[in-house]
């Protein structure tokens, strides 16, 4: 049992990677939309590259969304409007007419027969006007249905009467009667009682429209099994493109049914597993330090899963907005935390996974890979805000140009270009700007360090560096000089200059606890080491590394910075006190005079070791010349190499030579050496 537990603890890192691998596969396949994949790839305007394609089964030719939308718009523009005839209003008009007529024609000047004639004429005019009802407002529809007594009948447009034109109708009807001098008064009476009695029936009109819209067919004809769909070499044009799309949709929906479900699921699982295996192999072979760190591996997988999840969510809801997903955030973030090569590799693998589910996969993969390459090439010094805006502008421009080119290839013109897609690309760029707060969030969650954080740490007004400058001003000045030397050397060989500079600024913070025991802080000739045995003096010197690490943890410095504190002396010997101890006792335990290590394990930590040793030793030079500087830099670096201090650092001999060259140039500038002219 105990042996089993020991094996488990030894292999827990590997076991974790297996668990992460299988969980990631399961989640990605789970995110995928439920549908098969058509086995032929085709594009509009391109020739059919396969053998003659015959219909494998009967299927309907589906109309495009544009065709269906056009039909619906046509129905909506030609819809029939229903209006209701209000008999009660008409009766109110007649009652009011009778009252007003009696009031207007009550004099004895008219005989009963003349009054009856006038009344009958007025009522006849009202009957004519209200025969098809009186409408309040203008009608735009070509076809109008009037509902009267629960019966709907069509009203011709030219027979519709409006309240606004009632004077015209009254005048034309009244002329048919010979009324003499009483005509004007009767017209006045009729105008006083006229009122609209036809109202728009919205519910019935909408119901009729919905019935018509529901009759819109989503297909136009059928293709029978065995019929030739497209011949080899035939250009995919508008008609057969629609037929092929219809076959593709039918094929993918049918393929996912029945026992096929499990086979397709298995196929997706295998492909995703292959992609993720490639990622593990890349990390193990080319980024072993990342592969060994489960936190960083988890960070990479979380980013892949996040992009897959967001993209598939958009595809499931509305595939037209697939380019809204800011996929370029992935290489941008990975380059910021790791390096450009890893960022691009992970970006390409993620696109390959998404290629299974997005529409127009070739176009999508092409555009996203090009955009990813532009991201890698353009994004640098992300801590400068302007750089991110410039990079996002370039990425958006590439998307727009790429889409524009694909549209021309497919359509051959600009007639049907969807301008809203350009807006989608602009939105994509705006969301990509969210990379900055996302980087900060990732730093807090995964404990990683970005250039933005390094820039903040490099501020010499920070609390810890302020304390160092107050307690150990000589050490602080030494750290600044080392930072300048190391940064210049890092720039020369393409290492992370910002990281080296920050590491150099903090590498000696452990000297704050006992600053007087370090020569750069001794302002008098009194040396406290003179009162101590060499072994104890060596322990004080060596302990500044351990005490520095403790201080760094107290002030929450990132591990990548603490690495410089651990390694800046490697496992080198405190040579001065070691020799003094040998003078007292020849039988000396060398381990008591060696730094605990570890030795540098990166270019950056190796550069700091060289710069630190060279800068400290340069203080002992008296009246330095070019030859002296050259000789002592060579001597110090050679000694470190012979002591195998750079054995674990991925730095080449060529890069070491470049670093030495920079150190010599910088020290020459520091000591203001001039060319000696002959007398």
Short mmCIF file of C-alpha atoms in Angstrom, two decimals, residues 57-422:
data_model
loop_
_atom_site.label_atom_id
_atom_site.label_comp_id
_atom_site.label_asym_id
_atom_site.label_seq_id
_atom_site.Cartn_x
_atom_site.Cartn_y
_atom_site.Cartn_z
CA UNK A 57 -31.47 9.92 -51.36
CA UNK A 58 -34.52 12.08 -52.09
CA UNK A 59 -34.17 15.60 -50.74
CA UNK A 60 -35.79 19.00 -51.12
CA UNK A 61 -34.00 22.04 -52.54
CA UNK A 62 -34.03 24.57 -49.75
CA UNK A 63 -34.53 28.24 -50.48
CA UNK A 64 -31.86 30.61 -49.28
CA UNK A 65 -32.55 32.92 -46.35
CA UNK A 66 -32.49 35.82 -48.80
CA UNK A 67 -35.17 34.20 -51.00
CA UNK A 68 -37.42 33.46 -48.04
CA UNK A 69 -36.93 36.97 -46.68
CA UNK A 70 -37.80 38.48 -50.08
CA UNK A 71 -41.01 36.40 -50.29
CA UNK A 72 -42.03 37.43 -46.80
CA UNK A 73 -41.39 41.10 -47.56
CA UNK A 74 -43.48 40.81 -50.74
CA UNK A 75 -46.38 39.32 -48.79
CA UNK A 76 -46.09 42.01 -46.13
CA UNK A 77 -46.11 44.78 -48.73
CA UNK A 78 -49.16 43.26 -50.51
CA UNK A 79 -51.03 42.21 -47.40
CA UNK A 80 -54.82 42.58 -47.22
CA UNK A 81 -56.16 45.05 -44.66
CA UNK A 82 -59.43 44.40 -42.85
CA UNK A 83 -61.77 47.23 -41.74
CA UNK A 84 -64.94 47.02 -39.67
CA UNK A 85 -68.18 48.85 -40.63
CA UNK A 86 -69.76 50.39 -37.53
CA UNK A 87 -73.55 50.36 -38.04
CA UNK A 88 -74.12 52.17 -34.76
CA UNK A 89 -72.10 55.20 -35.91
CA UNK A 90 -74.16 55.32 -39.11
CA UNK A 91 -77.38 55.26 -37.06
CA UNK A 92 -76.05 58.08 -34.87
CA UNK A 93 -75.34 60.12 -38.03
CA UNK A 94 -78.96 59.58 -39.25
CA UNK A 95 -80.39 60.56 -35.85
CA UNK A 96 -78.26 63.68 -35.70
CA UNK A 97 -79.22 64.53 -39.30
CA UNK A 98 -82.89 64.37 -38.40
CA UNK A 99 -82.43 66.73 -35.43
CA UNK A 100 -80.29 69.22 -37.35
CA UNK A 101 -82.62 69.11 -40.37
CA UNK A 102 -85.67 70.01 -38.25
CA UNK A 103 -83.74 72.84 -36.66
CA UNK A 104 -82.58 74.22 -40.03
CA UNK A 105 -85.87 73.87 -41.92
CA UNK A 106 -88.50 74.65 -39.26
CA UNK A 107 -89.90 77.85 -40.84
CA UNK A 108 -93.32 77.99 -42.40
CA UNK A 109 -91.78 79.19 -45.65
CA UNK A 110 -91.53 75.58 -46.86
CA UNK A 111 -94.45 73.36 -47.51
CA UNK A 112 -94.56 69.86 -46.14
CA UNK A 113 -93.90 68.35 -49.55
CA UNK A 114 -90.82 70.59 -50.10
CA UNK A 115 -89.51 69.76 -46.63
CA UNK A 116 -89.99 66.03 -47.24
CA UNK A 117 -88.22 66.35 -50.58
CA UNK A 118 -85.25 68.06 -48.94
CA UNK A 119 -85.11 65.51 -46.12
CA UNK A 120 -85.27 62.59 -48.57
CA UNK A 121 -82.54 64.14 -50.71
CA UNK A 122 -80.24 64.53 -47.70
CA UNK A 123 -80.86 60.99 -46.49
CA UNK A 124 -80.23 59.65 -49.99
CA UNK A 125 -76.87 61.47 -50.01
CA UNK A 126 -75.98 59.92 -46.62
CA UNK A 127 -77.01 56.46 -47.80
CA UNK A 128 -74.77 56.84 -50.85
CA UNK A 129 -71.82 58.03 -48.80
CA UNK A 130 -72.18 55.31 -46.14
CA UNK A 131 -72.92 52.49 -48.60
CA UNK A 132 -69.30 51.29 -48.32
CA UNK A 133 -68.56 53.20 -45.15
CA UNK A 134 -66.66 56.40 -44.54
CA UNK A 135 -62.93 55.98 -43.80
CA UNK A 136 -61.06 58.27 -41.46
CA UNK A 137 -57.51 58.07 -42.98
CA UNK A 138 -55.87 57.26 -46.29
CA UNK A 139 -55.47 53.56 -47.18
CA UNK A 140 -52.22 52.39 -48.77
CA UNK A 141 -53.17 48.77 -49.43
CA UNK A 142 -54.27 47.66 -52.87
CA UNK A 143 -56.76 45.21 -51.43
CA UNK A 144 -59.18 46.30 -48.68
CA UNK A 145 -61.75 44.05 -47.00
CA UNK A 146 -64.78 45.64 -45.34
CA UNK A 147 -66.50 43.58 -42.64
CA UNK A 148 -70.23 44.31 -42.44
CA UNK A 149 -72.79 42.07 -40.79
CA UNK A 150 -70.04 39.44 -40.21
CA UNK A 151 -69.38 39.33 -43.92
CA UNK A 152 -66.16 40.53 -45.55
CA UNK A 153 -66.18 41.88 -49.07
CA UNK A 154 -63.54 43.54 -51.20
CA UNK A 155 -63.73 47.30 -51.66
CA UNK A 156 -62.07 48.71 -54.80
CA UNK A 157 -59.55 51.41 -54.06
CA UNK A 158 -61.42 53.94 -56.24
CA UNK A 159 -64.67 53.53 -54.32
CA UNK A 160 -63.26 54.26 -50.87
CA UNK A 161 -64.57 57.50 -49.32
CA UNK A 162 -62.69 59.54 -46.71
CA UNK A 163 -63.93 62.07 -44.18
CA UNK A 164 -61.45 64.59 -45.53
CA UNK A 165 -63.15 64.43 -48.95
CA UNK A 166 -66.76 64.40 -47.68
CA UNK A 167 -67.47 67.90 -49.07
CA UNK A 168 -66.70 66.68 -52.57
CA UNK A 169 -68.97 63.64 -52.25
CA UNK A 170 -71.84 65.70 -50.79
CA UNK A 171 -71.56 68.31 -53.55
CA UNK A 172 -71.53 65.68 -56.31
CA UNK A 173 -74.49 63.74 -54.88
CA UNK A 174 -76.60 66.82 -54.06
CA UNK A 175 -76.36 68.05 -57.65
CA UNK A 176 -78.50 65.10 -58.70
CA UNK A 177 -81.46 66.77 -56.93
CA UNK A 178 -83.03 70.02 -58.00
CA UNK A 179 -83.28 71.77 -54.67
CA UNK A 180 -83.09 75.41 -55.63
CA UNK A 181 -82.30 77.97 -52.94
CA UNK A 182 -82.35 75.40 -50.10
CA UNK A 183 -79.38 73.47 -51.51
CA UNK A 184 -76.69 75.42 -49.61
CA UNK A 185 -78.45 75.00 -46.24
CA UNK A 186 -78.88 71.28 -46.77
CA UNK A 187 -75.17 70.92 -47.61
CA UNK A 188 -74.35 72.71 -44.36
CA UNK A 189 -76.60 70.33 -42.40
CA UNK A 190 -75.03 67.28 -44.03
CA UNK A 191 -71.48 68.53 -43.33
CA UNK A 192 -72.38 69.02 -39.67
CA UNK A 193 -73.33 65.37 -39.16
CA UNK A 194 -70.71 63.57 -41.27
CA UNK A 195 -68.55 61.19 -39.20
CA UNK A 196 -66.22 58.25 -40.07
CA UNK A 197 -67.71 54.85 -39.29
CA UNK A 198 -65.01 52.47 -40.63
CA UNK A 199 -62.12 51.46 -38.30
CA UNK A 200 -58.99 49.37 -38.93
CA UNK A 201 -59.22 45.82 -37.58
CA UNK A 202 -55.60 45.15 -36.59
CA UNK A 203 -56.03 41.72 -35.02
CA UNK A 204 -57.82 40.32 -38.06
CA UNK A 205 -55.34 41.93 -40.47
CA UNK A 206 -52.36 40.50 -38.55
CA UNK A 207 -53.98 37.09 -38.38
CA UNK A 208 -54.56 37.08 -42.14
CA UNK A 209 -50.92 38.11 -42.72
CA UNK A 210 -49.62 35.34 -40.46
CA UNK A 211 -51.70 32.79 -42.32
CA UNK A 212 -50.16 33.93 -45.58
CA UNK A 213 -46.64 33.92 -44.13
CA UNK A 214 -47.15 30.42 -42.77
CA UNK A 215 -47.84 29.24 -46.31
CA UNK A 216 -44.37 30.34 -47.46
CA UNK A 217 -42.51 27.25 -48.58
CA UNK A 218 -38.92 26.77 -47.45
CA UNK A 219 -38.17 24.58 -50.43
CA UNK A 220 -38.41 24.84 -54.19
CA UNK A 221 -38.74 21.44 -55.76
CA UNK A 222 -37.16 18.05 -55.02
CA UNK A 223 -34.18 16.04 -56.21
CA UNK A 224 -34.87 12.35 -56.59
CA UNK A 225 -32.44 9.65 -55.53
CA UNK A 226 -29.92 8.79 -58.25
CA UNK A 227 -30.25 12.08 -60.13
CA UNK A 228 -27.02 13.82 -61.16
CA UNK A 229 -26.42 16.76 -58.83
CA UNK A 230 -23.14 18.04 -60.31
CA UNK A 231 -20.56 16.69 -62.73
CA UNK A 232 -16.81 16.59 -62.20
CA UNK A 233 -15.18 19.87 -63.28
CA UNK A 234 -18.49 21.73 -63.42
CA UNK A 235 -18.33 25.20 -61.88
CA UNK A 236 -20.38 25.59 -58.70
CA UNK A 237 -22.77 28.38 -59.64
CA UNK A 238 -25.78 29.89 -57.94
CA UNK A 239 -28.31 27.13 -58.79
CA UNK A 240 -26.22 24.04 -58.12
CA UNK A 241 -24.64 25.78 -55.13
CA UNK A 242 -28.10 25.94 -53.53
CA UNK A 243 -28.73 22.29 -54.42
CA UNK A 244 -25.38 21.24 -52.89
CA UNK A 245 -26.11 23.25 -49.75
CA UNK A 246 -29.50 21.58 -49.45
CA UNK A 247 -27.90 18.14 -49.81
CA UNK A 248 -25.25 19.10 -47.25
CA UNK A 249 -27.84 20.18 -44.65
CA UNK A 250 -29.96 17.09 -45.21
CA UNK A 251 -26.91 14.83 -45.13
CA UNK A 252 -25.56 16.31 -41.89
CA UNK A 253 -28.92 16.13 -40.11
CA UNK A 254 -29.56 12.55 -41.23
CA UNK A 255 -26.01 11.48 -40.43
CA UNK A 256 -26.39 12.33 -36.74
CA UNK A 257 -29.42 10.05 -36.27
CA UNK A 258 -29.51 6.46 -35.05
CA UNK A 259 -26.32 4.47 -34.58
CA UNK A 260 -24.37 7.03 -36.61
CA UNK A 261 -24.41 9.26 -33.52
CA UNK A 262 -21.82 7.15 -31.71
CA UNK A 263 -19.57 6.74 -34.74
CA UNK A 264 -19.50 10.51 -35.35
CA UNK A 265 -18.87 11.15 -31.67
CA UNK A 266 -15.99 8.69 -31.79
CA UNK A 267 -14.58 10.39 -34.90
CA UNK A 268 -14.70 13.84 -33.29
CA UNK A 269 -13.06 12.45 -30.15
CA UNK A 270 -10.18 10.93 -32.11
CA UNK A 271 -9.51 14.13 -34.07
CA UNK A 272 -9.60 16.36 -30.98
CA UNK A 273 -7.38 13.87 -29.13
CA UNK A 274 -4.83 14.04 -31.96
CA UNK A 275 -4.75 17.83 -31.87
CA UNK A 276 -4.21 17.93 -28.10
CA UNK A 277 -1.52 15.23 -28.34
CA UNK A 278 0.33 17.49 -30.78
CA UNK A 279 0.22 20.25 -28.16
CA UNK A 280 1.65 17.97 -25.45
CA UNK A 281 4.40 16.75 -27.78
CA UNK A 282 5.32 20.31 -28.72
CA UNK A 283 5.51 21.36 -25.08
CA UNK A 284 7.54 18.32 -24.07
CA UNK A 285 10.07 18.68 -26.92
CA UNK A 286 10.42 22.45 -27.31
CA UNK A 287 9.10 23.91 -24.04
CA UNK A 288 10.08 21.36 -21.35
CA UNK A 289 10.05 23.99 -18.60
CA UNK A 290 6.40 24.77 -19.39
CA UNK A 291 5.52 21.07 -19.78
CA UNK A 292 6.93 20.41 -16.30
CA UNK A 293 4.78 23.16 -14.81
CA UNK A 294 1.19 21.91 -14.46
CA UNK A 295 -0.04 25.40 -13.63
CA UNK A 296 1.16 26.73 -16.99
CA UNK A 297 -0.16 23.68 -18.88
CA UNK A 298 -3.55 24.20 -17.24
CA UNK A 299 -3.47 27.88 -18.21
CA UNK A 300 -2.92 26.98 -21.89
CA UNK A 301 -5.72 24.40 -21.88
CA UNK A 302 -8.14 26.78 -20.13
CA UNK A 303 -7.57 29.35 -22.89
CA UNK A 304 -8.19 26.75 -25.62
CA UNK A 305 -11.37 25.54 -23.93
CA UNK A 306 -12.59 29.11 -23.47
CA UNK A 307 -12.19 29.92 -27.17
CA UNK A 308 -13.83 26.64 -28.25
CA UNK A 309 -16.73 27.18 -25.87
CA UNK A 310 -17.42 30.79 -26.95
CA UNK A 311 -17.11 29.98 -30.68
CA UNK A 312 -19.38 26.92 -30.57
CA UNK A 313 -21.90 28.90 -28.51
CA UNK A 314 -22.03 31.55 -31.24
CA UNK A 315 -22.27 28.90 -34.00
CA UNK A 316 -25.20 27.22 -32.24
CA UNK A 317 -27.12 30.49 -31.86
CA UNK A 318 -26.23 32.43 -35.01
CA UNK A 319 -23.34 31.29 -37.17
CA UNK A 320 -23.34 34.62 -39.04
CA UNK A 321 -21.65 36.19 -36.01
CA UNK A 322 -18.82 33.65 -35.72
CA UNK A 323 -16.22 36.34 -36.46
CA UNK A 324 -17.34 38.33 -33.42
CA UNK A 325 -15.32 35.90 -31.28
CA UNK A 326 -11.90 37.57 -30.72
CA UNK A 327 -9.79 34.50 -31.41
CA UNK A 328 -6.63 36.62 -31.71
CA UNK A 329 -6.75 37.19 -27.95
CA UNK A 330 -5.34 33.65 -27.64
CA UNK A 331 -1.94 34.19 -29.35
CA UNK A 332 -1.78 37.71 -27.91
CA UNK A 333 -2.06 36.45 -24.31
CA UNK A 334 0.18 33.40 -24.81
CA UNK A 335 2.89 35.54 -26.40
CA UNK A 336 2.66 37.94 -23.49
CA UNK A 337 3.12 35.19 -20.87
CA UNK A 338 5.33 32.78 -22.83
CA UNK A 339 6.68 33.34 -26.35
CA UNK A 340 5.54 33.99 -29.92
CA UNK A 341 6.21 30.48 -31.23
CA UNK A 342 4.07 28.80 -28.56
CA UNK A 343 1.33 31.42 -29.02
CA UNK A 344 1.08 30.81 -32.77
CA UNK A 345 1.24 27.01 -32.41
CA UNK A 346 -1.62 26.93 -29.88
CA UNK A 347 -3.61 29.39 -32.03
CA UNK A 348 -3.31 27.15 -35.09
CA UNK A 349 -4.30 24.01 -33.13
CA UNK A 350 -7.37 25.80 -31.73
CA UNK A 351 -8.40 26.87 -35.23
CA UNK A 352 -8.05 23.26 -36.46
CA UNK A 353 -10.44 22.16 -33.71
CA UNK A 354 -12.94 24.90 -34.56
CA UNK A 355 -12.68 24.05 -38.26
CA UNK A 356 -14.90 21.03 -37.55
CA UNK A 357 -17.89 23.15 -36.53
CA UNK A 358 -17.75 26.55 -38.25
CA UNK A 359 -19.36 27.24 -41.64
CA UNK A 360 -17.04 27.84 -44.63
CA UNK A 361 -14.23 26.16 -42.71
CA UNK A 362 -11.54 26.87 -45.34
CA UNK A 363 -12.31 30.59 -45.33
CA UNK A 364 -12.49 30.64 -41.53
CA UNK A 365 -9.20 28.77 -41.03
CA UNK A 366 -7.39 30.93 -43.60
CA UNK A 367 -8.57 34.23 -42.12
CA UNK A 368 -7.91 33.21 -38.52
CA UNK A 369 -4.40 31.88 -39.22
CA UNK A 370 -3.45 35.04 -41.13
CA UNK A 371 -4.88 37.18 -38.31
CA UNK A 372 -2.96 35.10 -35.75
CA UNK A 373 0.31 35.58 -37.65
CA UNK A 374 -0.30 39.34 -37.78
CA UNK A 375 -0.98 39.29 -34.04
CA UNK A 376 2.31 37.54 -33.33
CA UNK A 377 4.27 39.86 -35.63
CA UNK A 378 2.66 43.12 -34.56
CA UNK A 379 2.12 42.78 -30.81
CA UNK A 380 5.18 43.83 -28.84
CA UNK A 381 5.73 45.70 -25.59
CA UNK A 382 2.11 45.24 -24.59
CA UNK A 383 2.66 47.37 -21.51
CA UNK A 384 2.59 50.36 -23.88
CA UNK A 385 -1.10 51.07 -24.42
CA UNK A 386 -0.68 52.51 -27.91
CA UNK A 387 0.90 49.26 -29.14
CA UNK A 388 -2.23 47.25 -28.38
CA UNK A 389 -4.47 49.71 -30.26
CA UNK A 390 -2.13 49.68 -33.27
CA UNK A 391 -2.01 45.87 -33.31
CA UNK A 392 -5.79 45.55 -33.02
CA UNK A 393 -6.17 47.99 -35.92
CA UNK A 394 -3.85 45.86 -38.07
CA UNK A 395 -5.69 42.65 -37.13
CA UNK A 396 -9.08 44.20 -38.00
CA UNK A 397 -7.69 45.47 -41.31
CA UNK A 398 -6.46 41.97 -42.22
CA UNK A 399 -9.90 40.50 -41.44
CA UNK A 400 -11.64 43.07 -43.65
CA UNK A 401 -9.20 42.68 -46.57
CA UNK A 402 -9.36 38.88 -46.36
CA UNK A 403 -13.16 38.79 -46.29
CA UNK A 404 -13.32 41.28 -49.16
CA UNK A 405 -11.01 39.06 -51.27
CA UNK A 406 -13.01 35.90 -50.52
CA UNK A 407 -16.26 37.63 -51.47
CA UNK A 408 -14.83 38.69 -54.84
CA UNK A 409 -13.64 35.12 -55.49
CA UNK A 410 -17.05 33.65 -54.62
CA UNK A 411 -19.34 36.22 -56.23
CA UNK A 412 -17.20 37.85 -58.93
CA UNK A 413 -18.61 41.28 -58.01
CA UNK A 414 -19.59 43.48 -55.08
CA UNK A 415 -23.35 43.31 -55.59
CA UNK A 416 -24.23 41.02 -52.68
CA UNK A 417 -21.51 42.03 -50.24
CA UNK A 418 -22.74 42.02 -46.64
CA UNK A 419 -21.49 45.29 -45.22
CA UNK A 420 -22.64 44.29 -41.76
CA UNK A 421 -19.77 41.77 -41.71
CA UNK A 422 -17.30 44.66 -41.67
#
